[in-house]
Amino acid sequence: MKSPSIINIQKFSIHDGEGIRTTVFFKGCPLSCRWCHNPESQRFSREVMFYADRCAGCGGCAQSCPEHAVSIQDGLAVTDTDLCVKCGECLDYCTKNARALIGKEKPVDQLVKELCKDRMFYEESSGGVTLSGGEVMCQDMDYIEELAKSLYKKGVSVDIDTCGYAPFENYKRIIPYIDTFLYDIKAMNPEVHKKFVGVDNKLILDNVKKLAAEKAKINIRVPVIEGVNASDEEQNAIINFVKENVGIVKVNLLPYHNTGKDKYERLGREYEDDEFGKPTDERMNELVKMWNDAGFSNVKIGG
């Protein structure tokens, strides 16, 4: 059993399921959504995030790097990603906290112990633990199954936040221990899906139908992005698919934002957001009405 890389353990979360929750963000995702606001979650391997505005150019990181992957150029630290092994040695010598290592492993028993510290809050709010990503269903499934089972046995509610792009066998393994699958549907048009997400949507749509057939509890989550899926045509297609294949379930409409844009620069990547736009409040309310008119009574903006 391999311990997946964890980006963050976010306590007192109120947006990743019912009640007060602790959300575990695993690193690595099979999709490449061009609007992704958590780019540090995309790759399965560790990464170093660099905050250029904090760097003093002191050279401590360069002197401490055992691989000689860091140098000072024009007063700033520059990392040769071909040489960097993400050991984290440089972090101890950065007095300005300009460098952060993204990704840390935890054995199941240690993680369960940490997550159970807030059981009182879960119990009082009907909350629990949400396993998110990246994509949790593409991690080592022996680890994920053991984690979900351990929490279940301790009476802790477990939700899975998933993009749906994983073998259905992975979902089948953990259905008995999961309260709710928070399931993303981004677009019905397979060409649009492939253009903006990197893969077509067949597996995603097939999996949610299979989950529904297994009587799993499903909460549909739709990121709403102008230029991608905010049109009446695309939203009606999603509505009709969900109504026919999943049923009348809770729906969260998530308006696009670009608050993660700075993370791309810190990771040495480019963020292409020219084609995307944030829907207006008026448009979001129109979409809520569309879902309501189709029979969906539990539709919320955000969350």
Tab-separated table of C-alpha atoms in Angstrom:
chain	number	residue	atom	x	y	z
A	1	MET	CA	0.000	0.000	0.000
A	2	LYS	CA	1.456	3.316	-1.107
A	3	SER	CA	0.748	6.534	0.799
A	4	PRO	CA	-0.512	9.196	-1.629
A	5	SER	CA	0.815	12.712	-1.543
A	6	ILE	CA	-1.362	15.132	0.439
A	7	ILE	CA	-1.438	18.852	-0.370
A	8	ASN	CA	-3.468	20.133	2.533
A	9	ILE	CA	-5.739	19.124	5.389
A	10	GLN	CA	-8.304	21.896	5.696
A	11	LYS	CA	-10.237	21.975	8.944
A	12	PHE	CA	-13.596	23.623	9.636
A	13	SER	CA	-14.616	23.513	5.978
A	14	ILE	CA	-18.264	24.285	5.216
A	15	HIS	CA	-18.175	23.990	1.416
A	16	ASP	CA	-17.266	20.339	0.835
A	17	GLY	CA	-20.391	18.546	2.026
A	18	GLU	CA	-22.860	18.891	4.860
A	19	GLY	CA	-21.951	20.378	8.239
A	20	ILE	CA	-18.469	21.192	9.483
A	21	ARG	CA	-15.910	19.022	7.716
A	22	THR	CA	-12.220	18.369	7.427
A	23	THR	CA	-11.175	18.164	3.792
A	24	VAL	CA	-8.128	16.161	2.738
A	25	PHE	CA	-6.691	17.301	-0.587
A	26	PHE	CA	-4.725	14.595	-2.385
A	27	LYS	CA	-2.174	15.462	-5.076
A	28	GLY	CA	-2.612	14.247	-8.633
A	29	CYS	CA	-5.449	14.412	-11.164
A	30	PRO	CA	-6.049	12.728	-14.558
A	31	LEU	CA	-7.721	15.861	-15.935
A	32	SER	CA	-6.100	19.093	-17.052
A	33	CYS	CA	-8.903	21.637	-16.672
A	34	ARG	CA	-7.628	24.882	-18.132
A	35	TRP	CA	-9.456	26.934	-15.487
A	36	CYS	CA	-8.175	24.864	-12.547
A	37	HIS	CA	-7.635	27.114	-9.516
A	38	ASN	CA	-5.550	24.495	-7.689
A	39	PRO	CA	-2.730	23.745	-10.172
A	40	GLU	CA	-0.606	22.369	-7.344
A	41	SER	CA	-3.066	19.469	-7.200
A	42	GLN	CA	-2.638	18.400	-10.836
A	43	ARG	CA	0.624	16.458	-10.768
A	44	PHE	CA	1.084	13.353	-8.648
A	45	SER	CA	4.704	14.170	-7.787
A	46	ARG	CA	5.913	16.730	-5.259
A	47	GLU	CA	6.554	20.276	-6.425
A	48	VAL	CA	8.279	23.371	-5.115
A	49	MET	CA	6.214	26.559	-5.075
A	50	PHE	CA	8.241	29.781	-5.262
A	51	TYR	CA	6.984	33.152	-3.971
A	52	ALA	CA	9.139	35.613	-5.904
A	53	ASP	CA	7.799	38.625	-3.989
A	54	ARG	CA	9.241	37.198	-0.760
A	55	CYS	CA	12.682	36.252	-2.079
A	56	ALA	CA	15.572	38.341	-0.716
A	57	GLY	CA	18.140	36.800	-3.041
A	58	CYS	CA	20.312	35.825	-0.062
A	59	GLY	CA	21.506	32.579	-1.664
A	60	GLY	CA	20.829	30.350	1.321
A	61	CYS	CA	18.722	28.006	-0.793
A	62	ALA	CA	21.390	27.776	-3.485
A	63	GLN	CA	24.137	26.997	-0.987
A	64	SER	CA	22.078	24.316	0.766
A	65	CYS	CA	20.783	22.478	-2.320
A	66	PRO	CA	22.548	19.070	-2.499
A	67	GLU	CA	21.743	18.779	-6.222
A	68	HIS	CA	22.978	22.302	-7.110
A	69	ALA	CA	19.564	22.922	-8.679
A	70	VAL	CA	19.173	26.486	-7.330
A	71	SER	CA	21.044	29.579	-8.425
A	72	ILE	CA	20.655	33.314	-7.891
A	73	GLN	CA	19.910	35.272	-11.045
A	74	ASP	CA	19.096	38.991	-11.095
A	75	GLY	CA	18.583	38.928	-7.342
A	76	LEU	CA	16.116	36.038	-7.285
A	77	ALA	CA	16.392	32.303	-6.689
A	78	VAL	CA	15.927	30.224	-9.848
A	79	THR	CA	15.377	26.462	-9.746
A	80	ASP	CA	16.481	24.062	-12.480
A	81	THR	CA	13.524	21.677	-12.464
A	82	ASP	CA	15.556	19.001	-14.274
A	83	LEU	CA	17.996	18.858	-11.356
A	84	CYS	CA	15.599	19.465	-8.451
A	85	VAL	CA	14.563	16.259	-6.640
A	86	LYS	CA	12.072	18.030	-4.334
A	87	CYS	CA	13.943	16.996	-1.199
A	88	GLY	CA	12.937	20.184	0.645
A	89	GLU	CA	16.431	20.861	1.974
A	90	CYS	CA	16.334	24.447	0.691
A	91	LEU	CA	13.239	25.291	2.728
A	92	ASP	CA	15.165	25.217	5.997
A	93	TYR	CA	17.545	27.885	4.725
A	94	CYS	CA	14.990	30.309	3.323
A	95	THR	CA	14.537	33.004	5.952
A	96	LYS	CA	11.690	34.680	4.029
A	97	ASN	CA	9.530	31.558	3.506
A	98	ALA	CA	9.753	32.119	-0.239
A	99	ARG	CA	9.759	28.387	-1.000
A	100	ALA	CA	7.168	25.724	-0.170
A	101	LEU	CA	7.241	21.997	-0.817
A	102	ILE	CA	3.853	20.804	-2.051
A	103	GLY	CA	3.026	17.212	-1.149
A	104	LYS	CA	3.457	15.172	2.013
A	105	GLU	CA	2.745	11.506	2.785
A	106	LYS	CA	0.928	10.233	5.880
A	107	PRO	CA	0.274	6.604	6.864
A	108	VAL	CA	-3.421	5.755	7.173
A	109	ASP	CA	-3.352	5.360	10.954
A	110	GLN	CA	-1.712	8.758	11.465
A	111	LEU	CA	-4.163	10.470	9.135
A	112	VAL	CA	-7.179	8.831	10.793
A	113	LYS	CA	-5.904	9.904	14.203
A	114	GLU	CA	-5.537	13.499	13.023
A	115	LEU	CA	-8.956	13.578	11.350
A	116	CYS	CA	-10.706	12.174	14.412
A	117	LYS	CA	-9.501	15.036	16.613
A	118	ASP	CA	-12.487	17.073	15.444
A	119	ARG	CA	-15.153	14.396	15.875
A	120	MET	CA	-17.020	16.634	18.309
A	121	PHE	CA	-17.528	19.251	15.571
A	122	TYR	CA	-18.606	16.596	13.071
A	123	GLU	CA	-21.156	15.161	15.471
A	124	GLU	CA	-22.646	18.512	16.480
A	125	SER	CA	-22.994	19.750	12.881
A	126	SER	CA	-23.744	16.491	11.045
A	127	GLY	CA	-20.413	16.963	9.313
A	128	GLY	CA	-17.440	14.709	8.759
A	129	VAL	CA	-14.457	14.191	6.465
A	130	THR	CA	-14.298	14.908	2.736
A	131	LEU	CA	-11.630	13.294	0.573
A	132	SER	CA	-10.795	15.586	-2.329
A	133	GLY	CA	-8.003	16.425	-4.723
A	134	GLY	CA	-6.658	16.505	-7.278
A	135	GLU	CA	-8.556	13.298	-7.723
A	136	VAL	CA	-8.870	10.982	-4.752
A	137	MET	CA	-10.194	8.096	-6.870
A	138	CYS	CA	-6.941	7.911	-8.850
A	139	GLN	CA	-4.781	7.447	-5.759
A	140	ASP	CA	-3.644	4.092	-4.342
A	141	MET	CA	-7.031	2.471	-3.719
A	142	ASP	CA	-5.754	0.144	-1.004
A	143	TYR	CA	-4.880	3.284	0.954
A	144	ILE	CA	-8.151	5.104	0.144
A	145	GLU	CA	-10.288	2.072	0.970
A	146	GLU	CA	-8.503	1.534	4.282
A	147	LEU	CA	-8.862	5.222	5.129
A	148	ALA	CA	-12.576	5.316	4.307
A	149	LYS	CA	-13.240	2.042	6.130
A	150	SER	CA	-11.348	3.167	9.245
A	151	LEU	CA	-13.288	6.430	9.456
A	152	TYR	CA	-16.563	4.616	8.800
A	153	LYS	CA	-15.896	2.194	11.646
A	154	LYS	CA	-15.302	5.157	13.962
A	155	GLY	CA	-18.657	6.632	13.011
A	156	VAL	CA	-17.208	9.494	10.956
A	157	SER	CA	-19.127	10.519	7.833
A	158	VAL	CA	-16.995	10.357	4.677
A	159	ASP	CA	-17.725	12.211	1.422
A	160	ILE	CA	-15.801	11.866	-1.829
A	161	ASP	CA	-15.260	14.909	-4.055
A	162	THR	CA	-14.587	13.466	-7.517
A	163	CYS	CA	-14.265	14.420	-11.171
A	164	GLY	CA	-15.507	10.939	-12.103
A	165	TYR	CA	-12.543	10.029	-14.327
A	166	ALA	CA	-11.359	6.788	-12.733
A	167	PRO	CA	-12.123	3.060	-13.150
A	168	PHE	CA	-15.557	2.247	-11.747
A	169	GLU	CA	-13.990	-0.628	-9.821
A	170	ASN	CA	-12.368	2.023	-7.624
A	171	TYR	CA	-15.767	3.490	-6.740
A	172	LYS	CA	-17.276	0.064	-6.187
A	173	ARG	CA	-14.658	-0.729	-3.546
A	174	ILE	CA	-15.590	2.167	-1.295
A	175	ILE	CA	-19.340	2.655	-1.828
A	176	PRO	CA	-20.196	0.890	1.479
A	177	TYR	CA	-18.172	3.448	3.480
A	178	ILE	CA	-19.193	6.676	1.719
A	179	ASP	CA	-22.093	8.949	2.626
A	180	THR	CA	-22.092	11.206	-0.441
A	181	PHE	CA	-20.228	11.482	-3.733
A	182	LEU	CA	-19.754	15.149	-4.662
A	183	TYR	CA	-19.671	14.576	-8.410
A	184	ASP	CA	-18.481	17.112	-10.988
A	185	ILE	CA	-20.121	17.413	-14.393
A	186	LYS	CA	-18.373	20.051	-16.474
A	187	ALA	CA	-19.878	19.733	-19.952
A	188	MET	CA	-22.094	17.397	-21.977
A	189	ASN	CA	-20.560	18.133	-25.372
A	190	PRO	CA	-17.627	15.668	-25.616
A	191	GLU	CA	-15.636	17.959	-27.919
A	192	VAL	CA	-16.016	20.910	-25.560
A	193	HIS	CA	-15.075	18.660	-22.668
A	194	LYS	CA	-11.944	17.403	-24.396
A	195	LYS	CA	-10.898	20.898	-25.488
A	196	PHE	CA	-11.033	22.402	-22.024
A	197	VAL	CA	-10.500	19.383	-19.752
A	198	GLY	CA	-8.121	17.248	-21.808
A	199	VAL	CA	-10.288	14.117	-22.098
A	200	ASP	CA	-13.777	13.344	-23.354
A	201	ASN	CA	-16.592	12.805	-20.865
A	202	LYS	CA	-17.723	9.236	-21.627
A	203	LEU	CA	-16.120	7.586	-18.587
A	204	ILE	CA	-17.342	10.378	-16.303
A	205	LEU	CA	-20.936	10.079	-17.483
A	206	ASP	CA	-20.857	6.279	-17.426
A	207	ASN	CA	-19.541	6.260	-13.862
A	208	VAL	CA	-22.199	8.567	-12.459
A	209	LYS	CA	-24.899	6.413	-14.050
A	210	LYS	CA	-23.359	3.328	-12.434
A	211	LEU	CA	-23.157	5.067	-9.053
A	212	ALA	CA	-26.824	5.978	-9.325
A	213	ALA	CA	-27.663	2.363	-10.191
A	214	GLU	CA	-25.810	1.295	-7.043
A	215	LYS	CA	-28.085	3.638	-5.031
A	216	ALA	CA	-25.134	5.772	-3.962
A	217	LYS	CA	-25.996	9.236	-2.650
A	218	ILE	CA	-24.853	11.800	-5.209
A	219	ASN	CA	-24.528	15.581	-5.072
A	220	ILE	CA	-23.962	17.041	-8.566
A	221	ARG	CA	-21.551	19.969	-8.796
A	222	VAL	CA	-21.355	22.063	-11.965
A	223	PRO	CA	-18.605	24.660	-12.419
A	224	VAL	CA	-20.213	27.440	-14.470
A	225	ILE	CA	-17.807	29.101	-16.891
A	226	GLU	CA	-18.650	31.658	-19.552
A	227	GLY	CA	-17.135	30.480	-22.816
A	228	VAL	CA	-17.379	26.814	-21.813
A	229	ASN	CA	-20.707	25.672	-20.366
A	230	ALA	CA	-22.775	28.684	-19.269
A	231	SER	CA	-25.043	28.676	-22.323
A	232	ASP	CA	-28.689	27.612	-22.148
A	233	GLU	CA	-27.923	24.753	-24.547
A	234	GLU	CA	-25.133	23.265	-22.438
A	235	GLN	CA	-26.893	23.764	-19.114
A	236	ASN	CA	-30.107	22.198	-20.421
A	237	ALA	CA	-28.087	19.233	-21.682
A	238	ILE	CA	-26.593	18.746	-18.203
A	239	ILE	CA	-30.002	19.145	-16.565
A	240	ASN	CA	-31.610	16.564	-18.843
A	241	PHE	CA	-28.776	14.071	-18.357
A	242	VAL	CA	-28.847	14.350	-14.574
A	243	LYS	CA	-32.652	14.110	-14.421
A	244	GLU	CA	-32.751	11.019	-16.649
A	245	ASN	CA	-29.706	9.162	-15.317
A	246	VAL	CA	-29.097	10.285	-11.733
A	247	GLY	CA	-32.423	11.585	-10.505
A	248	ILE	CA	-33.560	14.668	-8.619
A	249	VAL	CA	-30.569	15.298	-6.382
A	250	LYS	CA	-28.851	18.217	-4.706
A	251	VAL	CA	-27.030	20.487	-7.167
A	252	ASN	CA	-24.310	23.077	-6.570
A	253	LEU	CA	-23.612	25.607	-9.318
A	254	LEU	CA	-20.067	26.905	-8.885
A	255	PRO	CA	-19.341	30.226	-10.648
A	256	TYR	CA	-15.905	30.484	-12.238
A	257	HIS	CA	-13.201	32.537	-10.556
A	258	ASN	CA	-9.499	32.996	-11.239
A	259	THR	CA	-8.288	33.326	-7.659
A	260	GLY	CA	-5.704	30.596	-8.267
A	261	LYS	CA	-4.015	32.472	-11.111
A	262	ASP	CA	-0.981	33.484	-9.052
A	263	LYS	CA	-0.269	29.842	-8.203
A	264	TYR	CA	0.641	29.121	-11.819
A	265	GLU	CA	3.410	31.689	-11.736
A	266	ARG	CA	4.691	30.291	-8.438
A	267	LEU	CA	4.871	26.852	-10.049
A	268	GLY	CA	6.555	28.183	-13.170
A	269	ARG	CA	3.527	27.613	-15.415
A	270	GLU	CA	1.310	29.784	-17.596
A	271	TYR	CA	-2.390	30.321	-16.925
A	272	GLU	CA	-4.584	30.602	-20.017
A	273	ASP	CA	-7.774	32.359	-18.986
A	274	ASP	CA	-8.527	34.525	-22.011
A	275	GLU	CA	-11.441	32.321	-23.072
A	276	PHE	CA	-13.077	32.189	-19.653
A	277	GLY	CA	-15.437	34.589	-17.949
A	278	LYS	CA	-17.186	34.790	-14.605
A	279	PRO	CA	-20.981	34.552	-14.946
A	280	THR	CA	-22.906	37.477	-13.521
A	281	ASP	CA	-25.090	37.082	-10.453
A	282	GLU	CA	-28.093	37.588	-12.733
A	283	ARG	CA	-26.958	34.714	-14.968
A	284	MET	CA	-26.375	32.407	-12.000
A	285	ASN	CA	-29.898	33.110	-10.736
A	286	GLU	CA	-31.255	32.367	-14.209
A	287	LEU	CA	-29.498	28.995	-14.133
A	288	VAL	CA	-30.906	28.198	-10.702
A	289	LYS	CA	-34.385	28.863	-12.109
A	290	MET	CA	-33.671	26.568	-15.062
A	291	TRP	CA	-32.810	23.734	-12.690
A	292	ASN	CA	-35.801	24.547	-10.470
A	293	ASP	CA	-38.161	24.523	-13.453
A	294	ALA	CA	-36.826	21.068	-14.324
A	295	GLY	CA	-37.851	19.773	-10.902
A	296	PHE	CA	-34.645	20.265	-8.913
A	297	SER	CA	-35.633	21.989	-5.670
A	298	ASN	CA	-32.275	21.803	-3.866
A	299	VAL	CA	-30.043	23.977	-6.052
A	300	LYS	CA	-27.470	26.315	-4.566
A	301	ILE	CA	-24.951	28.786	-5.935
A	302	GLY	CA	-21.503	28.000	-4.578
A	303	GLY	CA	-20.584	25.408	-2.010
